[in-house]
């Protein structure tokens, strides 16, 4: 794991650890909403960096057909006319007139299209595209921005409006990868975040499945004749159902001088009688997880760091801003328990 990640997490967790001096492990989890809030931050920051980069000649804008344009022409794509009222009477602020002036667009942009040689930007749905050289654009991005464009692109396009659904899809994909690896005979799956006892092969095989009662009719002429039975729903079905609200559990281990991700587990909601309860498959040691690439692990570590930041730093509230932006507040509260 990168030293940058460790140092920043250690600094952010100093407050927590000062209250848990004797704690050796810190278990936590994140959901699709934390993923979405992280992605929303990256989308905003990429949008905000483009116009200053054009004005500072760090980005050379091109038209959609690849023709170069000057900075004076290029920055117009990222500006808008704003109407303002000019008061002309100190005694009566209602007297005056409207005027217009040009100001930078403040809303996050509609989309980014990522290709091998160029990146195309649309500030709004009906706005014209403007292109930039791929390598020149990439030099201005930090690692989290690059991860966002890489993880959230669908058919090479990253849409602002698609962040909630893409976040859910990404978490489902990670959970399926983890679950399938945890089911393998060679995998070691721990029962709790203490990482002491493990599940047996038979216990692993049944993890995540659940039963519900059903009536089986045996007479086509009399639907009341039949018998009760239990229907087993395997975990593979549950994992494909985004309505089951998925999580990813992780365990941080160490102290303020040496902290790392120790273990990870797929997790989701299961219907138990009239309720839905959080269920985790079982923990695997993070270093030994093979189904998640180094690139994907770096992405997950960015989410963990973001989660710590939003919980501890004064400028927190990014999760709430994201939920309000995409009208997800009621949905998130309904799923929370």
Short mmCIF file of C-alpha atoms in Angstrom, two decimals:
data_model
loop_
_atom_site.label_atom_id
_atom_site.label_comp_id
_atom_site.label_asym_id
_atom_site.label_seq_id
_atom_site.Cartn_x
_atom_site.Cartn_y
_atom_site.Cartn_z
CA UNK A 1 0.00 0.00 0.00
CA UNK A 2 1.27 3.44 -0.86
CA UNK A 3 3.05 5.46 1.83
CA UNK A 4 0.87 8.44 0.88
CA UNK A 5 -2.23 6.44 1.75
CA UNK A 6 -0.77 5.24 5.05
CA UNK A 7 0.46 8.66 6.16
CA UNK A 8 -2.81 10.40 5.32
CA UNK A 9 -4.97 7.76 6.96
CA UNK A 10 -2.75 7.76 10.04
CA UNK A 11 -3.13 11.52 10.33
CA UNK A 12 -6.88 11.34 9.85
CA UNK A 13 -7.29 8.52 12.34
CA UNK A 14 -5.17 10.13 15.06
CA UNK A 15 -8.33 11.36 16.79
CA UNK A 16 -9.94 7.93 16.67
CA UNK A 17 -6.85 6.17 17.87
CA UNK A 18 -6.36 8.60 20.72
CA UNK A 19 -9.66 7.29 22.08
CA UNK A 20 -8.81 3.68 21.23
CA UNK A 21 -5.20 3.48 22.36
CA UNK A 22 -5.45 -0.22 23.03
CA UNK A 23 -7.45 -1.04 19.90
CA UNK A 24 -5.56 -3.30 17.50
CA UNK A 25 -8.20 -3.35 14.78
CA UNK A 26 -10.78 -0.87 13.54
CA UNK A 27 -13.65 -2.46 11.58
CA UNK A 28 -15.81 -0.34 9.28
CA UNK A 29 -17.74 -0.49 6.03
CA UNK A 30 -18.85 1.66 3.11
CA UNK A 31 -21.79 1.54 0.74
CA UNK A 32 -22.60 2.73 -2.77
CA UNK A 33 -23.39 6.15 -1.32
CA UNK A 34 -19.84 6.71 -0.09
CA UNK A 35 -18.59 5.59 -3.50
CA UNK A 36 -20.96 8.06 -5.13
CA UNK A 37 -19.91 10.95 -2.88
CA UNK A 38 -16.24 10.23 -3.66
CA UNK A 39 -16.98 10.15 -7.39
CA UNK A 40 -18.98 13.37 -7.18
CA UNK A 41 -15.99 15.09 -5.55
CA UNK A 42 -13.69 13.94 -8.38
CA UNK A 43 -16.15 15.07 -11.05
CA UNK A 44 -16.38 18.52 -9.48
CA UNK A 45 -12.61 18.89 -9.12
CA UNK A 46 -11.95 17.86 -12.73
CA UNK A 47 -14.59 20.33 -13.91
CA UNK A 48 -13.08 23.13 -11.85
CA UNK A 49 -9.50 22.63 -13.00
CA UNK A 50 -10.11 22.91 -16.77
CA UNK A 51 -10.72 26.65 -17.24
CA UNK A 52 -7.75 27.79 -15.08
CA UNK A 53 -5.54 25.32 -16.98
CA UNK A 54 -6.62 26.82 -20.31
CA UNK A 55 -5.98 30.36 -19.09
CA UNK A 56 -2.56 29.32 -17.73
CA UNK A 57 -1.79 27.61 -21.06
CA UNK A 58 -1.42 24.20 -19.43
CA UNK A 59 -4.24 22.87 -21.61
CA UNK A 60 -4.52 23.53 -25.33
CA UNK A 61 -8.18 23.30 -26.37
CA UNK A 62 -9.21 21.73 -29.65
CA UNK A 63 -12.52 21.65 -31.48
CA UNK A 64 -14.44 18.39 -31.78
CA UNK A 65 -12.83 17.70 -35.18
CA UNK A 66 -9.34 18.07 -33.70
CA UNK A 67 -8.46 21.59 -34.87
CA UNK A 68 -6.44 23.67 -32.43
CA UNK A 69 -7.95 26.85 -31.01
CA UNK A 70 -6.50 29.63 -28.94
CA UNK A 71 -7.03 30.08 -25.22
CA UNK A 72 -9.25 33.10 -25.86
CA UNK A 73 -11.59 30.99 -27.96
CA UNK A 74 -11.32 27.85 -25.82
CA UNK A 75 -12.23 29.38 -22.49
CA UNK A 76 -15.55 30.59 -23.92
CA UNK A 77 -16.76 26.96 -23.80
CA UNK A 78 -16.52 27.14 -20.00
CA UNK A 79 -18.19 30.48 -19.42
CA UNK A 80 -21.81 31.56 -19.18
CA UNK A 81 -23.80 34.77 -19.21
CA UNK A 82 -25.14 35.73 -15.80
CA UNK A 83 -27.95 38.24 -15.24
CA UNK A 84 -27.45 40.73 -12.40
CA UNK A 85 -29.52 43.62 -11.08
CA UNK A 86 -27.82 47.03 -10.76
CA UNK A 87 -29.43 49.30 -8.18
CA UNK A 88 -29.35 53.01 -9.10
CA UNK A 89 -31.10 54.49 -6.04
CA UNK A 90 -29.57 54.28 -2.55
CA UNK A 91 -32.96 55.02 -0.99
CA UNK A 92 -34.93 52.55 -3.09
CA UNK A 93 -33.03 49.32 -3.84
CA UNK A 94 -35.80 48.20 -6.23
CA UNK A 95 -34.90 50.93 -8.69
CA UNK A 96 -32.32 49.97 -11.25
CA UNK A 97 -31.84 47.72 -14.24
CA UNK A 98 -30.75 44.24 -15.23
CA UNK A 99 -27.41 43.65 -16.88
CA UNK A 100 -25.42 40.63 -17.99
CA UNK A 101 -21.83 39.63 -17.49
CA UNK A 102 -19.69 36.63 -18.32
CA UNK A 103 -18.68 34.26 -15.50
CA UNK A 104 -17.18 30.76 -15.30
CA UNK A 105 -19.64 27.85 -15.30
CA UNK A 106 -19.92 26.69 -11.69
CA UNK A 107 -21.95 23.50 -12.14
CA UNK A 108 -20.03 20.23 -12.59
CA UNK A 109 -19.81 19.33 -16.26
CA UNK A 110 -22.16 16.97 -18.08
CA UNK A 111 -19.62 14.39 -19.28
CA UNK A 112 -16.02 13.39 -19.96
CA UNK A 113 -15.20 11.07 -22.88
CA UNK A 114 -11.87 9.30 -22.52
CA UNK A 115 -10.07 8.02 -25.62
CA UNK A 116 -6.47 6.93 -26.29
CA UNK A 117 -5.36 10.25 -27.76
CA UNK A 118 -7.91 12.78 -26.49
CA UNK A 119 -10.43 13.63 -23.79
CA UNK A 120 -13.67 15.33 -24.82
CA UNK A 121 -15.70 17.50 -22.45
CA UNK A 122 -19.32 18.63 -22.52
CA UNK A 123 -20.32 21.26 -19.99
CA UNK A 124 -24.05 20.53 -20.43
CA UNK A 125 -26.21 18.12 -22.37
CA UNK A 126 -26.71 20.47 -25.32
CA UNK A 127 -23.29 22.13 -25.22
CA UNK A 128 -20.74 21.50 -27.98
CA UNK A 129 -17.85 19.17 -27.23
CA UNK A 130 -14.34 20.49 -26.71
CA UNK A 131 -11.28 18.25 -26.92
CA UNK A 132 -7.90 18.09 -25.19
CA UNK A 133 -4.79 16.05 -25.77
CA UNK A 134 -4.97 12.94 -23.58
CA UNK A 135 -1.43 13.13 -22.18
CA UNK A 136 -1.67 16.86 -21.54
CA UNK A 137 -4.97 16.41 -19.72
CA UNK A 138 -3.68 13.45 -17.69
CA UNK A 139 -0.74 15.47 -16.34
CA UNK A 140 -3.21 17.75 -14.55
CA UNK A 141 -5.05 14.91 -12.81
CA UNK A 142 -4.20 13.48 -9.40
CA UNK A 143 -4.43 9.75 -8.76
CA UNK A 144 -8.01 9.90 -7.47
CA UNK A 145 -9.20 11.78 -10.57
CA UNK A 146 -7.54 9.18 -12.81
CA UNK A 147 -9.17 6.39 -10.81
CA UNK A 148 -12.55 8.06 -11.23
CA UNK A 149 -12.29 8.38 -15.00
CA UNK A 150 -11.04 4.80 -15.22
CA UNK A 151 -13.57 3.15 -12.90
CA UNK A 152 -16.66 5.13 -13.88
CA UNK A 153 -16.32 5.18 -17.66
CA UNK A 154 -19.04 3.22 -19.47
CA UNK A 155 -18.22 2.79 -23.16
CA UNK A 156 -15.47 5.39 -22.58
CA UNK A 157 -17.88 8.05 -21.29
CA UNK A 158 -18.24 9.30 -17.70
CA UNK A 159 -21.60 11.00 -17.14
CA UNK A 160 -22.32 13.10 -14.08
CA UNK A 161 -25.91 11.84 -14.00
CA UNK A 162 -24.76 8.20 -13.99
CA UNK A 163 -22.70 8.42 -10.79
CA UNK A 164 -25.35 6.80 -8.51
CA UNK A 165 -26.00 3.82 -10.78
CA UNK A 166 -22.33 3.36 -11.64
CA UNK A 167 -21.46 3.40 -7.92
CA UNK A 168 -24.00 0.64 -7.23
CA UNK A 169 -22.70 -1.41 -10.19
CA UNK A 170 -19.07 -1.04 -9.09
CA UNK A 171 -19.85 -2.21 -5.55
CA UNK A 172 -21.84 -5.18 -6.86
CA UNK A 173 -18.89 -6.13 -9.06
CA UNK A 174 -16.42 -5.98 -6.16
CA UNK A 175 -18.70 -8.00 -3.93
CA UNK A 176 -19.16 -10.69 -6.56
CA UNK A 177 -15.41 -10.91 -7.08
CA UNK A 178 -14.82 -11.20 -3.33
CA UNK A 179 -17.66 -13.64 -2.80
CA UNK A 180 -16.55 -15.96 -5.60
CA UNK A 181 -12.99 -15.97 -4.31
CA UNK A 182 -14.20 -16.66 -0.77
CA UNK A 183 -16.11 -19.70 -2.02
CA UNK A 184 -13.05 -21.33 -3.49
CA UNK A 185 -11.73 -24.40 -1.61
CA UNK A 186 -8.28 -22.83 -1.32
CA UNK A 187 -9.50 -19.56 0.19
CA UNK A 188 -9.38 -18.87 3.92
CA UNK A 189 -12.56 -17.17 5.09
CA UNK A 190 -12.63 -15.84 8.66
CA UNK A 191 -15.84 -15.77 10.67
CA UNK A 192 -15.26 -12.38 12.33
CA UNK A 193 -13.06 -9.32 11.97
CA UNK A 194 -10.84 -10.68 14.73
CA UNK A 195 -9.45 -13.10 12.08
CA UNK A 196 -9.16 -16.05 14.43
CA UNK A 197 -11.63 -18.80 13.51
CA UNK A 198 -12.44 -19.80 9.93
CA UNK A 199 -15.41 -21.25 8.10
CA UNK A 200 -15.31 -24.87 7.03
CA UNK A 201 -15.80 -25.84 3.38
CA UNK A 202 -19.46 -26.74 3.99
CA UNK A 203 -20.08 -23.51 5.91
CA UNK A 204 -18.54 -21.45 3.10
CA UNK A 205 -20.72 -23.19 0.53
CA UNK A 206 -23.93 -22.08 2.26
CA UNK A 207 -22.83 -18.53 3.13
CA UNK A 208 -25.23 -15.91 1.85
CA UNK A 209 -28.11 -18.19 0.94
CA UNK A 210 -31.45 -17.87 2.68
CA UNK A 211 -34.79 -19.72 2.76
CA UNK A 212 -38.34 -18.49 2.52
CA UNK A 213 -41.57 -20.47 2.92
CA UNK A 214 -43.71 -21.20 -0.13
CA UNK A 215 -46.79 -23.25 -0.95
CA UNK A 216 -46.58 -25.86 -3.72
CA UNK A 217 -49.91 -26.68 -5.35
CA UNK A 218 -50.29 -30.32 -6.40
CA UNK A 219 -53.78 -30.22 -7.92
CA UNK A 220 -54.46 -27.99 -10.96
CA UNK A 221 -58.18 -28.20 -10.23
CA UNK A 222 -57.87 -27.28 -6.56
CA UNK A 223 -55.18 -24.68 -5.78
CA UNK A 224 -55.74 -25.25 -2.04
CA UNK A 225 -54.29 -28.77 -2.28
CA UNK A 226 -50.56 -29.02 -1.88
CA UNK A 227 -47.86 -28.66 0.71
CA UNK A 228 -45.58 -26.10 2.29
CA UNK A 229 -41.89 -26.03 1.43
CA UNK A 230 -38.81 -23.92 1.84
CA UNK A 231 -37.27 -22.23 -1.20
CA UNK A 232 -33.53 -21.63 -1.00
CA UNK A 233 -32.17 -18.49 -2.64
CA UNK A 234 -28.43 -18.82 -3.33
CA UNK A 235 -26.05 -15.97 -2.72
CA UNK A 236 -25.37 -15.61 -6.45
CA UNK A 237 -28.95 -14.46 -6.95
CA UNK A 238 -28.79 -12.04 -4.03
CA UNK A 239 -25.54 -10.52 -5.28
CA UNK A 240 -27.08 -9.76 -8.68
CA UNK A 241 -30.01 -7.93 -7.08
CA UNK A 242 -29.06 -4.29 -6.52
CA UNK A 243 -32.16 -3.78 -4.37
CA UNK A 244 -30.44 -5.82 -1.63
CA UNK A 245 -28.21 -2.81 -0.85
CA UNK A 246 -24.61 -3.87 -0.71
CA UNK A 247 -21.71 -2.90 1.51
CA UNK A 248 -18.03 -3.63 1.61
CA UNK A 249 -16.58 -4.34 5.05
CA UNK A 250 -12.93 -3.71 5.83
CA UNK A 251 -10.62 -3.91 8.84
CA UNK A 252 -7.85 -1.41 9.55
CA UNK A 253 -5.08 -2.67 11.78
CA UNK A 254 -2.16 -1.04 13.58
CA UNK A 255 -1.59 2.29 15.27
CA UNK A 256 -1.09 5.91 14.28
CA UNK A 257 2.44 5.16 13.09
CA UNK A 258 1.66 2.03 11.12
CA UNK A 259 -1.86 1.47 9.85
CA UNK A 260 -3.00 -0.73 6.98
CA UNK A 261 -6.02 -2.54 5.58
CA UNK A 262 -5.86 -5.98 7.15
CA UNK A 263 -9.02 -7.71 5.88
CA UNK A 264 -12.00 -7.25 3.60
CA UNK A 265 -15.42 -8.86 3.12
CA UNK A 266 -18.33 -8.75 0.73
CA UNK A 267 -21.58 -7.71 2.42
CA UNK A 268 -25.20 -7.03 1.55
CA UNK A 269 -28.71 -6.92 2.98
CA UNK A 270 -30.67 -10.14 3.35
CA UNK A 271 -34.45 -10.40 3.85
CA UNK A 272 -35.00 -12.09 7.22
CA UNK A 273 -38.71 -12.52 7.89
CA UNK A 274 -40.13 -8.98 7.73
CA UNK A 275 -36.78 -7.22 7.97
CA UNK A 276 -33.61 -6.75 5.96
CA UNK A 277 -30.43 -7.28 7.92
CA UNK A 278 -26.82 -6.67 7.01
CA UNK A 279 -24.92 -9.85 6.20
CA UNK A 280 -21.22 -10.28 5.53
CA UNK A 281 -19.75 -13.27 3.78
CA UNK A 282 -16.59 -13.58 5.84
CA UNK A 283 -13.25 -11.81 5.95
CA UNK A 284 -10.23 -12.54 3.79
CA UNK A 285 -6.82 -11.12 4.51
CA UNK A 286 -6.39 -8.13 2.23
CA UNK A 287 -2.88 -8.92 1.04
CA UNK A 288 -3.94 -12.37 -0.07
CA UNK A 289 -7.01 -11.32 -2.07
CA UNK A 290 -6.33 -12.27 -5.70
CA UNK A 291 -9.62 -11.38 -7.37
CA UNK A 292 -9.05 -7.62 -6.95
CA UNK A 293 -6.19 -6.11 -8.92
CA UNK A 294 -3.60 -3.67 -7.57
CA UNK A 295 -5.38 -0.91 -9.52
CA UNK A 296 -8.72 -1.82 -7.94
CA UNK A 297 -7.16 -1.98 -4.46
CA UNK A 298 -5.77 1.53 -4.93
CA UNK A 299 -9.30 2.64 -5.81
CA UNK A 300 -10.74 1.01 -2.68
CA UNK A 301 -8.05 2.64 -0.55
CA UNK A 302 -9.05 6.02 -1.96
CA UNK A 303 -12.66 5.37 -0.91
CA UNK A 304 -11.54 4.42 2.62
CA UNK A 305 -9.42 7.56 2.88
CA UNK A 306 -12.32 9.69 1.61
CA UNK A 307 -14.64 8.12 4.16
CA UNK A 308 -12.24 8.95 6.99
CA UNK A 309 -11.85 12.52 5.74
CA UNK A 310 -15.59 13.15 5.53
CA UNK A 311 -16.09 11.81 9.04
CA UNK A 312 -13.29 13.71 10.73
CA UNK A 313 -12.46 16.90 8.87
CA UNK A 314 -14.34 20.19 9.44
CA UNK A 315 -15.31 20.46 5.77
CA UNK A 316 -17.22 17.18 5.97
CA UNK A 317 -20.76 16.94 4.72
CA UNK A 318 -19.81 15.81 1.22
CA UNK A 319 -21.95 12.72 1.61
CA UNK A 320 -24.99 14.85 2.44
CA UNK A 321 -24.26 17.15 -0.50
CA UNK A 322 -24.10 14.16 -2.82
CA UNK A 323 -27.33 12.66 -1.49
CA UNK A 324 -29.12 15.98 -1.93
CA UNK A 325 -27.71 16.57 -5.42
CA UNK A 326 -29.04 13.24 -6.70
CA UNK A 327 -32.19 13.12 -4.52
CA UNK A 328 -30.95 10.04 -2.65
CA UNK A 329 -31.49 11.22 0.93
CA UNK A 330 -34.75 9.34 1.47
CA UNK A 331 -33.41 6.21 -0.20
CA UNK A 332 -30.23 6.19 1.91
CA UNK A 333 -32.17 6.73 5.15
CA UNK A 334 -34.64 3.97 4.30
CA UNK A 335 -31.80 1.49 3.80
CA UNK A 336 -29.77 2.58 6.80
CA UNK A 337 -30.26 0.59 10.01
#
